[in-house]
Amino acid sequence: MGNMAETIIAANWKMHKTIGQSIEFARSLKDALSKKPVSAAIVIAPPFTSLGALKLELKDSAVLLAGQNMNAVPQGAMTGEISGEMLLDAGCKYCILGHSERRLHFGEDDRLINAKVIAALECGLKPVFCIGEKLAEREAAATLQVISRQLKEGLNKVSAGDIKKIVIAYEPVWAIGTGKTATPQQAQEVHLFIRKFLNEIYGEKEVAGVSLIYGGSVNAENIDSLMAQTEISGVLVGSASLDLASFLRIINFQ
Ligand code: PGA
């Protein structure tokens, strides 16, 4: 931390937790926060099926909701899909877009992700736009090249006025669900590159408020050293967000 961007701790539950389990987690989290509030914005991206129940459960709390994905089309014959309006209606303020699992398992490319980013902004959702290199790309020293392409194409036609509504999540693919975290220095280096890249397009003033968050095997043990970096304004947490005790330790980072 260290810049003027908002601190965001986001939980990505992926395909985990029933409605009952989601409510139980949210209730205990709310309880813990009422006893010991935190200054970071806390965001939970549960499976779609839990959103409606969590909207009610978290109504009077500071915890915010996110979708894990959405379709770029506002409505229509799209069996199995969910629109941005539906996410807003179900209580979401954010939507994760371009997650590497979407890129890998569902063939999402930069162009499609860009269409989703634009659609989210149009309907008033804040995109949590995910980028990150694969292991082979890092080993081939192509990390910054990949990041540049993903930023350029994924943010195509995003205006200077809209850039501050976007949260950028740097998630090196080799660190997701593998237990291998980028070192705080590796994460800081890429975050710095992202901020400079955005500064050139949008100008420092607009970009200063953009939160750059890190994701990939974040846990209770490594959170403090990650958050100590000036360019890391938050984290996107998968597995370690499923367990309340470890998530509480993460949101209470020091
Ligand atoms: P992980 O997942 O914390 O389990 O590595 C992070 C993510 O995919 O957002």
PDB file of C-alpha atoms and ligand atoms in Angstrom:
ATOM      1  CA  MET A   1       0.000   0.000   0.000  1.00  0.00           C
ATOM      2  CA  GLY A   2       1.128   3.551  -0.216  1.00  0.00           C
ATOM      3  CA  ASN A   3      -0.716   5.282  -3.036  1.00  0.00           C
ATOM      4  CA  MET A   4      -4.124   6.935  -2.960  1.00  0.00           C
ATOM      5  CA  ALA A   5      -6.044   3.985  -4.426  1.00  0.00           C
ATOM      6  CA  GLU A   6      -8.677   2.273  -2.321  1.00  0.00           C
ATOM      7  CA  THR A   7      -7.595  -0.906  -0.531  1.00  0.00           C
ATOM      8  CA  ILE A   8      -9.683  -3.853  -1.714  1.00  0.00           C
ATOM      9  CA  ILE A   9      -9.668  -7.387  -0.333  1.00  0.00           C
ATOM     10  CA  ALA A  10     -11.738  -9.606  -2.602  1.00  0.00           C
ATOM     11  CA  ALA A  11     -12.748 -13.233  -2.090  1.00  0.00           C
ATOM     12  CA  ASN A  12     -13.253 -15.339  -5.196  1.00  0.00           C
ATOM     13  CA  TRP A  13     -15.132 -18.427  -4.077  1.00  0.00           C
ATOM     14  CA  LYS A  14     -15.127 -19.937  -7.570  1.00  0.00           C
ATOM     15  CA  MET A  15     -17.367 -23.046  -7.687  1.00  0.00           C
ATOM     16  CA  HIS A  16     -17.559 -23.495  -3.912  1.00  0.00           C
ATOM     17  CA  LYS A  17     -20.219 -23.152  -1.205  1.00  0.00           C
ATOM     18  CA  THR A  18     -23.924 -23.873  -1.184  1.00  0.00           C
ATOM     19  CA  ILE A  19     -26.416 -21.130  -0.323  1.00  0.00           C
ATOM     20  CA  GLY A  20     -26.460 -22.314   3.305  1.00  0.00           C
ATOM     21  CA  GLN A  21     -22.669 -22.331   3.576  1.00  0.00           C
ATOM     22  CA  SER A  22     -22.492 -18.868   1.998  1.00  0.00           C
ATOM     23  CA  ILE A  23     -24.993 -17.433   4.486  1.00  0.00           C
ATOM     24  CA  GLU A  24     -23.163 -18.998   7.410  1.00  0.00           C
ATOM     25  CA  PHE A  25     -19.853 -17.498   6.278  1.00  0.00           C
ATOM     26  CA  ALA A  26     -21.414 -14.063   5.650  1.00  0.00           C
ATOM     27  CA  ARG A  27     -23.121 -14.032   9.039  1.00  0.00           C
ATOM     28  CA  SER A  28     -19.882 -14.808  10.883  1.00  0.00           C
ATOM     29  CA  LEU A  29     -17.936 -12.308   8.780  1.00  0.00           C
ATOM     30  CA  LYS A  30     -20.489  -9.595   9.507  1.00  0.00           C
ATOM     31  CA  ASP A  31     -20.279 -10.444  13.180  1.00  0.00           C
ATOM     32  CA  ALA A  32     -16.489 -10.228  13.187  1.00  0.00           C
ATOM     33  CA  LEU A  33     -16.567  -6.911  11.325  1.00  0.00           C
ATOM     34  CA  SER A  34     -19.066  -5.410  13.729  1.00  0.00           C
ATOM     35  CA  LYS A  35     -16.639  -6.149  16.573  1.00  0.00           C
ATOM     36  CA  LYS A  36     -13.518  -5.132  14.690  1.00  0.00           C
ATOM     37  CA  PRO A  37     -14.131  -3.013  11.579  1.00  0.00           C
ATOM     38  CA  VAL A  38     -11.440  -2.870   8.895  1.00  0.00           C
ATOM     39  CA  SER A  39     -10.580   0.022   6.620  1.00  0.00           C
ATOM     40  CA  ALA A  40     -10.282  -2.010   3.399  1.00  0.00           C
ATOM     41  CA  ALA A  41     -13.265  -2.571   1.129  1.00  0.00           C
ATOM     42  CA  ILE A  42     -14.270  -6.231   1.502  1.00  0.00           C
ATOM     43  CA  VAL A  43     -15.738  -7.870  -1.593  1.00  0.00           C
ATOM     44  CA  ILE A  44     -17.102 -11.406  -1.955  1.00  0.00           C
ATOM     45  CA  ALA A  45     -17.638 -13.104  -5.307  1.00  0.00           C
ATOM     46  CA  PRO A  46     -19.767 -16.149  -4.459  1.00  0.00           C
ATOM     47  CA  PRO A  47     -21.304 -18.522  -6.986  1.00  0.00           C
ATOM     48  CA  PHE A  48     -24.321 -16.947  -8.725  1.00  0.00           C
ATOM     49  CA  THR A  49     -26.721 -19.149  -6.778  1.00  0.00           C
ATOM     50  CA  SER A  50     -25.687 -17.531  -3.471  1.00  0.00           C
ATOM     51  CA  LEU A  51     -25.931 -13.888  -4.576  1.00  0.00           C
ATOM     52  CA  GLY A  52     -29.600 -13.301  -3.774  1.00  0.00           C
ATOM     53  CA  ALA A  53     -29.279 -14.726  -0.263  1.00  0.00           C
ATOM     54  CA  LEU A  54     -26.079 -12.788   0.420  1.00  0.00           C
ATOM     55  CA  LYS A  55     -27.666  -9.567  -0.791  1.00  0.00           C
ATOM     56  CA  LEU A  56     -30.185  -9.931   2.037  1.00  0.00           C
ATOM     57  CA  GLU A  57     -27.691 -11.215   4.591  1.00  0.00           C
ATOM     58  CA  LEU A  58     -25.177  -8.413   3.959  1.00  0.00           C
ATOM     59  CA  LYS A  59     -27.733  -5.637   3.499  1.00  0.00           C
ATOM     60  CA  ASP A  60     -26.608  -3.591   6.500  1.00  0.00           C
ATOM     61  CA  SER A  61     -22.940  -4.438   6.356  1.00  0.00           C
ATOM     62  CA  ALA A  62     -19.950  -2.920   4.597  1.00  0.00           C
ATOM     63  CA  VAL A  63     -19.285  -6.146   2.680  1.00  0.00           C
ATOM     64  CA  LEU A  64     -19.816  -5.795  -1.068  1.00  0.00           C
ATOM     65  CA  LEU A  65     -20.702  -8.416  -3.648  1.00  0.00           C
ATOM     66  CA  ALA A  66     -19.212  -9.301  -7.018  1.00  0.00           C
ATOM     67  CA  GLY A  67     -20.140 -11.596  -9.865  1.00  0.00           C
ATOM     68  CA  GLN A  68     -17.463 -14.036 -11.026  1.00  0.00           C
ATOM     69  CA  ASN A  69     -18.321 -13.503 -14.686  1.00  0.00           C
ATOM     70  CA  MET A  70     -21.026 -12.027 -16.904  1.00  0.00           C
ATOM     71  CA  ASN A  71     -22.094 -12.009 -20.523  1.00  0.00           C
ATOM     72  CA  ALA A  72     -21.333  -8.980 -22.678  1.00  0.00           C
ATOM     73  CA  VAL A  73     -24.867  -8.972 -24.076  1.00  0.00           C
ATOM     74  CA  PRO A  74     -27.503  -7.238 -21.923  1.00  0.00           C
ATOM     75  CA  GLN A  75     -30.251  -9.829 -22.467  1.00  0.00           C
ATOM     76  CA  GLY A  76     -31.478 -12.439 -24.899  1.00  0.00           C
ATOM     77  CA  ALA A  77     -31.253 -16.050 -25.993  1.00  0.00           C
ATOM     78  CA  MET A  78     -28.042 -16.945 -24.131  1.00  0.00           C
ATOM     79  CA  THR A  79     -28.815 -20.167 -22.293  1.00  0.00           C
ATOM     80  CA  GLY A  80     -26.800 -20.538 -19.126  1.00  0.00           C
ATOM     81  CA  GLU A  81     -25.528 -16.970 -19.057  1.00  0.00           C
ATOM     82  CA  ILE A  82     -25.966 -14.008 -16.701  1.00  0.00           C
ATOM     83  CA  SER A  83     -26.102 -10.320 -17.624  1.00  0.00           C
ATOM     84  CA  GLY A  84     -24.636  -7.311 -15.859  1.00  0.00           C
ATOM     85  CA  GLU A  85     -28.133  -6.025 -15.035  1.00  0.00           C
ATOM     86  CA  MET A  86     -28.904  -9.342 -13.350  1.00  0.00           C
ATOM     87  CA  LEU A  87     -25.766  -9.051 -11.244  1.00  0.00           C
ATOM     88  CA  LEU A  88     -26.691  -5.518 -10.206  1.00  0.00           C
ATOM     89  CA  ASP A  89     -30.179  -6.716  -9.371  1.00  0.00           C
ATOM     90  CA  ALA A  90     -28.681  -9.507  -7.230  1.00  0.00           C
ATOM     91  CA  GLY A  91     -26.720  -6.951  -5.207  1.00  0.00           C
ATOM     92  CA  CYS A  92     -23.372  -6.813  -6.990  1.00  0.00           C
ATOM     93  CA  LYS A  93     -21.225  -3.746  -7.220  1.00  0.00           C
ATOM     94  CA  TYR A  94     -18.320  -5.494  -8.972  1.00  0.00           C
ATOM     95  CA  CYS A  95     -17.767  -8.239 -11.523  1.00  0.00           C
ATOM     96  CA  ILE A  96     -14.570 -10.259 -11.963  1.00  0.00           C
ATOM     97  CA  LEU A  97     -13.713 -10.330 -15.665  1.00  0.00           C
ATOM     98  CA  GLY A  98     -10.990 -12.078 -17.616  1.00  0.00           C
ATOM     99  CA  HIS A  99     -10.026 -14.480 -14.848  1.00  0.00           C
ATOM    100  CA  SER A 100      -7.391 -16.912 -16.121  1.00  0.00           C
ATOM    101  CA  GLU A 101      -9.761 -19.839 -15.512  1.00  0.00           C
ATOM    102  CA  ARG A 102     -12.259 -18.180 -17.878  1.00  0.00           C
ATOM    103  CA  ARG A 103      -9.474 -17.646 -20.402  1.00  0.00           C
ATOM    104  CA  LEU A 104      -8.264 -21.241 -20.056  1.00  0.00           C
ATOM    105  CA  HIS A 105     -11.407 -23.346 -19.663  1.00  0.00           C
ATOM    106  CA  PHE A 106     -13.931 -21.214 -21.537  1.00  0.00           C
ATOM    107  CA  GLY A 107     -11.805 -19.847 -24.341  1.00  0.00           C
ATOM    108  CA  GLU A 108     -12.211 -16.195 -23.387  1.00  0.00           C
ATOM    109  CA  ASP A 109      -9.821 -13.975 -25.317  1.00  0.00           C
ATOM    110  CA  ASP A 110      -8.811 -10.335 -24.909  1.00  0.00           C
ATOM    111  CA  ARG A 111     -11.481  -9.175 -27.338  1.00  0.00           C
ATOM    112  CA  LEU A 112     -14.341 -10.904 -25.572  1.00  0.00           C
ATOM    113  CA  ILE A 113     -13.066  -9.745 -22.196  1.00  0.00           C
ATOM    114  CA  ASN A 114     -12.928  -6.190 -23.533  1.00  0.00           C
ATOM    115  CA  ALA A 115     -16.579  -6.451 -24.616  1.00  0.00           C
ATOM    116  CA  LYS A 116     -17.449  -7.603 -21.091  1.00  0.00           C
ATOM    117  CA  VAL A 117     -15.473  -4.747 -19.492  1.00  0.00           C
ATOM    118  CA  ILE A 118     -17.345  -2.213 -21.634  1.00  0.00           C
ATOM    119  CA  ALA A 119     -20.713  -3.876 -20.924  1.00  0.00           C
ATOM    120  CA  ALA A 120     -20.033  -3.894 -17.168  1.00  0.00           C
ATOM    121  CA  LEU A 121     -19.124  -0.190 -17.179  1.00  0.00           C
ATOM    122  CA  GLU A 122     -22.217   0.630 -19.232  1.00  0.00           C
ATOM    123  CA  CYS A 123     -24.532  -0.951 -16.715  1.00  0.00           C
ATOM    124  CA  GLY A 124     -22.752   0.506 -13.683  1.00  0.00           C
ATOM    125  CA  LEU A 125     -20.740  -2.480 -12.457  1.00  0.00           C
ATOM    126  CA  LYS A 126     -17.083  -2.062 -11.569  1.00  0.00           C
ATOM    127  CA  PRO A 127     -14.928  -4.588 -13.423  1.00  0.00           C
ATOM    128  CA  VAL A 128     -12.241  -6.454 -11.523  1.00  0.00           C
ATOM    129  CA  PHE A 129     -10.203  -6.965 -14.648  1.00  0.00           C
ATOM    130  CA  CYS A 130      -7.741  -9.869 -14.346  1.00  0.00           C
ATOM    131  CA  ILE A 131      -4.484 -10.154 -16.238  1.00  0.00           C
ATOM    132  CA  GLY A 132      -1.389 -12.270 -15.812  1.00  0.00           C
ATOM    133  CA  GLU A 133       1.237 -14.311 -17.592  1.00  0.00           C
ATOM    134  CA  LYS A 134       1.589 -18.094 -17.796  1.00  0.00           C
ATOM    135  CA  LEU A 135       4.669 -19.894 -16.485  1.00  0.00           C
ATOM    136  CA  ALA A 136       6.151 -20.416 -19.959  1.00  0.00           C
ATOM    137  CA  GLU A 137       5.692 -16.725 -20.704  1.00  0.00           C
ATOM    138  CA  ARG A 138       7.504 -15.708 -17.516  1.00  0.00           C
ATOM    139  CA  GLU A 139      10.294 -18.165 -18.272  1.00  0.00           C
ATOM    140  CA  ALA A 140      10.619 -16.732 -21.764  1.00  0.00           C
ATOM    141  CA  ALA A 141      10.939 -13.242 -20.213  1.00  0.00           C
ATOM    142  CA  ALA A 142       7.682 -12.257 -21.945  1.00  0.00           C
ATOM    143  CA  THR A 143       5.784 -11.201 -18.804  1.00  0.00           C
ATOM    144  CA  LEU A 144       5.646  -7.482 -19.499  1.00  0.00           C
ATOM    145  CA  GLN A 145       4.830  -8.051 -23.151  1.00  0.00           C
ATOM    146  CA  VAL A 146       1.851 -10.250 -22.199  1.00  0.00           C
ATOM    147  CA  ILE A 147       0.689  -7.746 -19.584  1.00  0.00           C
ATOM    148  CA  SER A 148       0.909  -4.902 -22.113  1.00  0.00           C
ATOM    149  CA  ARG A 149      -1.175  -6.823 -24.652  1.00  0.00           C
ATOM    150  CA  GLN A 150      -3.817  -7.812 -22.116  1.00  0.00           C
ATOM    151  CA  LEU A 151      -4.094  -4.224 -20.867  1.00  0.00           C
ATOM    152  CA  LYS A 152      -4.163  -2.671 -24.316  1.00  0.00           C
ATOM    153  CA  GLU A 153      -6.750  -5.060 -25.743  1.00  0.00           C
ATOM    154  CA  GLY A 154      -8.799  -5.613 -22.606  1.00  0.00           C
ATOM    155  CA  LEU A 155      -9.160  -1.868 -21.982  1.00  0.00           C
ATOM    156  CA  ASN A 156      -9.760  -0.900 -25.598  1.00  0.00           C
ATOM    157  CA  LYS A 157     -12.227   2.026 -25.758  1.00  0.00           C
ATOM    158  CA  VAL A 158     -12.260   2.503 -21.983  1.00  0.00           C
ATOM    159  CA  SER A 159     -12.279   6.275 -21.445  1.00  0.00           C
ATOM    160  CA  ALA A 160     -10.133   8.280 -19.035  1.00  0.00           C
ATOM    161  CA  GLY A 161     -13.307   8.985 -17.069  1.00  0.00           C
ATOM    162  CA  ASP A 162     -13.993   5.271 -16.684  1.00  0.00           C
ATOM    163  CA  ILE A 163     -10.535   3.961 -15.839  1.00  0.00           C
ATOM    164  CA  LYS A 164     -10.924   4.756 -12.139  1.00  0.00           C
ATOM    165  CA  LYS A 165     -14.008   2.539 -11.997  1.00  0.00           C
ATOM    166  CA  ILE A 166     -11.857  -0.448 -12.907  1.00  0.00           C
ATOM    167  CA  VAL A 167      -9.892  -2.559 -10.450  1.00  0.00           C
ATOM    168  CA  ILE A 168      -6.952  -4.318 -12.056  1.00  0.00           C
ATOM    169  CA  ALA A 169      -6.032  -7.700 -10.642  1.00  0.00           C
ATOM    170  CA  TYR A 170      -2.568  -8.969 -11.502  1.00  0.00           C
ATOM    171  CA  GLU A 171      -2.724 -12.732 -11.196  1.00  0.00           C
ATOM    172  CA  PRO A 172       0.254 -14.634 -12.576  1.00  0.00           C
ATOM    173  CA  VAL A 173      -1.329 -17.858 -13.866  1.00  0.00           C
ATOM    174  CA  TRP A 174       1.485 -19.975 -12.400  1.00  0.00           C
ATOM    175  CA  ALA A 175       0.620 -18.698  -8.930  1.00  0.00           C
ATOM    176  CA  ILE A 176      -3.109 -19.444  -8.989  1.00  0.00           C
ATOM    177  CA  GLY A 177      -4.138 -22.412  -6.868  1.00  0.00           C
ATOM    178  CA  THR A 178      -0.589 -23.760  -6.974  1.00  0.00           C
ATOM    179  CA  GLY A 179       0.671 -22.588  -3.603  1.00  0.00           C
ATOM    180  CA  LYS A 180       3.393 -20.664  -5.459  1.00  0.00           C
ATOM    181  CA  THR A 181       3.025 -16.956  -4.758  1.00  0.00           C
ATOM    182  CA  ALA A 182       4.874 -14.333  -6.679  1.00  0.00           C
ATOM    183  CA  THR A 183       7.351 -12.785  -4.299  1.00  0.00           C
ATOM    184  CA  PRO A 184       6.214  -9.386  -3.049  1.00  0.00           C
ATOM    185  CA  GLN A 185       9.010  -7.899  -5.191  1.00  0.00           C
ATOM    186  CA  GLN A 186       7.844  -9.712  -8.343  1.00  0.00           C
ATOM    187  CA  ALA A 187       4.289  -8.503  -7.763  1.00  0.00           C
ATOM    188  CA  GLN A 188       5.435  -4.959  -6.982  1.00  0.00           C
ATOM    189  CA  GLU A 189       7.504  -4.862 -10.172  1.00  0.00           C
ATOM    190  CA  VAL A 190       4.574  -5.833 -12.407  1.00  0.00           C
ATOM    191  CA  HIS A 191       2.182  -3.516 -10.561  1.00  0.00           C
ATOM    192  CA  LEU A 192       4.576  -0.642 -11.097  1.00  0.00           C
ATOM    193  CA  PHE A 193       4.732  -1.509 -14.774  1.00  0.00           C
ATOM    194  CA  ILE A 194       0.911  -1.597 -14.983  1.00  0.00           C
ATOM    195  CA  ARG A 195       0.601   1.814 -13.333  1.00  0.00           C
ATOM    196  CA  LYS A 196       3.168   3.355 -15.677  1.00  0.00           C
ATOM    197  CA  PHE A 197       1.479   1.749 -18.676  1.00  0.00           C
ATOM    198  CA  LEU A 198      -1.900   3.187 -17.629  1.00  0.00           C
ATOM    199  CA  ASN A 199      -0.340   6.583 -16.821  1.00  0.00           C
ATOM    200  CA  GLU A 200       0.834   6.866 -20.413  1.00  0.00           C
ATOM    201  CA  ILE A 201      -2.639   6.232 -21.790  1.00  0.00           C
ATOM    202  CA  TYR A 202      -4.845   7.982 -19.253  1.00  0.00           C
ATOM    203  CA  GLY A 203      -2.569  10.373 -17.384  1.00  0.00           C
ATOM    204  CA  GLU A 204      -1.295  10.150 -13.836  1.00  0.00           C
ATOM    205  CA  LYS A 205      -4.181  12.047 -12.331  1.00  0.00           C
ATOM    206  CA  GLU A 206      -6.867   9.640 -13.563  1.00  0.00           C
ATOM    207  CA  VAL A 207      -4.805   6.556 -12.794  1.00  0.00           C
ATOM    208  CA  ALA A 208      -3.806   7.532  -9.235  1.00  0.00           C
ATOM    209  CA  GLY A 209      -7.106   6.253  -7.873  1.00  0.00           C
ATOM    210  CA  VAL A 210      -7.025   2.901  -9.712  1.00  0.00           C
ATOM    211  CA  SER A 211      -6.599  -0.021  -7.306  1.00  0.00           C
ATOM    212  CA  LEU A 212      -4.079  -2.605  -8.483  1.00  0.00           C
ATOM    213  CA  ILE A 213      -4.609  -5.814  -6.578  1.00  0.00           C
ATOM    214  CA  TYR A 214      -2.583  -9.035  -6.543  1.00  0.00           C
ATOM    215  CA  GLY A 215      -3.926 -12.573  -6.750  1.00  0.00           C
ATOM    216  CA  GLY A 216      -2.373 -16.033  -6.727  1.00  0.00           C
ATOM    217  CA  SER A 217      -2.002 -18.192  -3.608  1.00  0.00           C
ATOM    218  CA  VAL A 218      -2.504 -15.274  -1.238  1.00  0.00           C
ATOM    219  CA  ASN A 219      -2.912 -16.596   2.301  1.00  0.00           C
ATOM    220  CA  ALA A 220      -2.721 -15.726   5.984  1.00  0.00           C
ATOM    221  CA  GLU A 221       1.059 -16.222   5.961  1.00  0.00           C
ATOM    222  CA  ASN A 222       2.048 -14.070   2.990  1.00  0.00           C
ATOM    223  CA  ILE A 223      -0.565 -11.295   3.173  1.00  0.00           C
ATOM    224  CA  ASP A 224       1.468  -8.899   5.335  1.00  0.00           C
ATOM    225  CA  SER A 225       4.529  -8.915   3.103  1.00  0.00           C
ATOM    226  CA  LEU A 226       2.404  -8.452  -0.033  1.00  0.00           C
ATOM    227  CA  MET A 227       0.450  -5.547   1.434  1.00  0.00           C
ATOM    228  CA  ALA A 228       3.686  -3.892   2.535  1.00  0.00           C
ATOM    229  CA  GLN A 229       4.472  -3.142  -1.127  1.00  0.00           C
ATOM    230  CA  THR A 230       3.623   0.410  -2.192  1.00  0.00           C
ATOM    231  CA  GLU A 231       1.937  -0.584  -5.458  1.00  0.00           C
ATOM    232  CA  ILE A 232      -0.182  -3.426  -4.052  1.00  0.00           C
ATOM    233  CA  SER A 233      -3.489  -1.918  -3.044  1.00  0.00           C
ATOM    234  CA  GLY A 234      -5.248  -5.143  -2.247  1.00  0.00           C
ATOM    235  CA  VAL A 235      -5.634  -8.824  -3.068  1.00  0.00           C
ATOM    236  CA  LEU A 236      -7.914 -11.251  -4.859  1.00  0.00           C
ATOM    237  CA  VAL A 237      -8.032 -14.422  -2.798  1.00  0.00           C
ATOM    238  CA  GLY A 238      -9.234 -17.842  -3.937  1.00  0.00           C
ATOM    239  CA  SER A 239      -8.687 -20.887  -1.722  1.00  0.00           C
ATOM    240  CA  ALA A 240      -7.701 -18.970   1.410  1.00  0.00           C
ATOM    241  CA  SER A 241     -10.983 -17.018   1.251  1.00  0.00           C
ATOM    242  CA  LEU A 242     -13.097 -20.137   1.743  1.00  0.00           C
ATOM    243  CA  ASP A 243     -12.111 -20.535   5.359  1.00  0.00           C
ATOM    244  CA  LEU A 244     -13.361 -17.774   7.663  1.00  0.00           C
ATOM    245  CA  ALA A 245     -10.386 -17.781  10.038  1.00  0.00           C
ATOM    246  CA  SER A 246      -7.866 -17.403   7.237  1.00  0.00           C
ATOM    247  CA  PHE A 247      -9.977 -14.763   5.467  1.00  0.00           C
ATOM    248  CA  LEU A 248     -10.268 -12.785   8.710  1.00  0.00           C
ATOM    249  CA  ARG A 249      -6.495 -12.869   9.113  1.00  0.00           C
ATOM    250  CA  ILE A 250      -6.145 -11.610   5.538  1.00  0.00           C
ATOM    251  CA  ILE A 251      -8.534  -8.673   5.939  1.00  0.00           C
ATOM    252  CA  ASN A 252      -6.740  -7.777   9.175  1.00  0.00           C
ATOM    253  CA  PHE A 253      -3.359  -7.609   7.441  1.00  0.00           C
ATOM    254  CA  GLN A 254      -0.642  -5.632   9.155  1.00  0.00           C
TER     255      GLN A 254
HETATM  256  P1  PGA B   1      -5.909 -18.776  -5.299  1.00  0.00           P
HETATM  257  O1  PGA B   1      -6.851 -18.156  -6.440  1.00  0.00           O
HETATM  258  O2  PGA B   1      -5.859 -17.768  -4.180  1.00  0.00           O
HETATM  259  O3  PGA B   1      -6.565 -20.045  -4.884  1.00  0.00           O
HETATM  260  O4  PGA B   1      -4.560 -18.967  -5.928  1.00  0.00           O
HETATM  261  C1  PGA B   1      -6.806 -16.793  -6.748  1.00  0.00           C
HETATM  262  C2  PGA B   1      -7.707 -16.485  -7.917  1.00  0.00           C
HETATM  263  O5  PGA B   1      -7.823 -17.333  -8.805  1.00  0.00           O
HETATM  264  O6  PGA B   1      -8.328 -15.406  -7.984  1.00  0.00           O
END
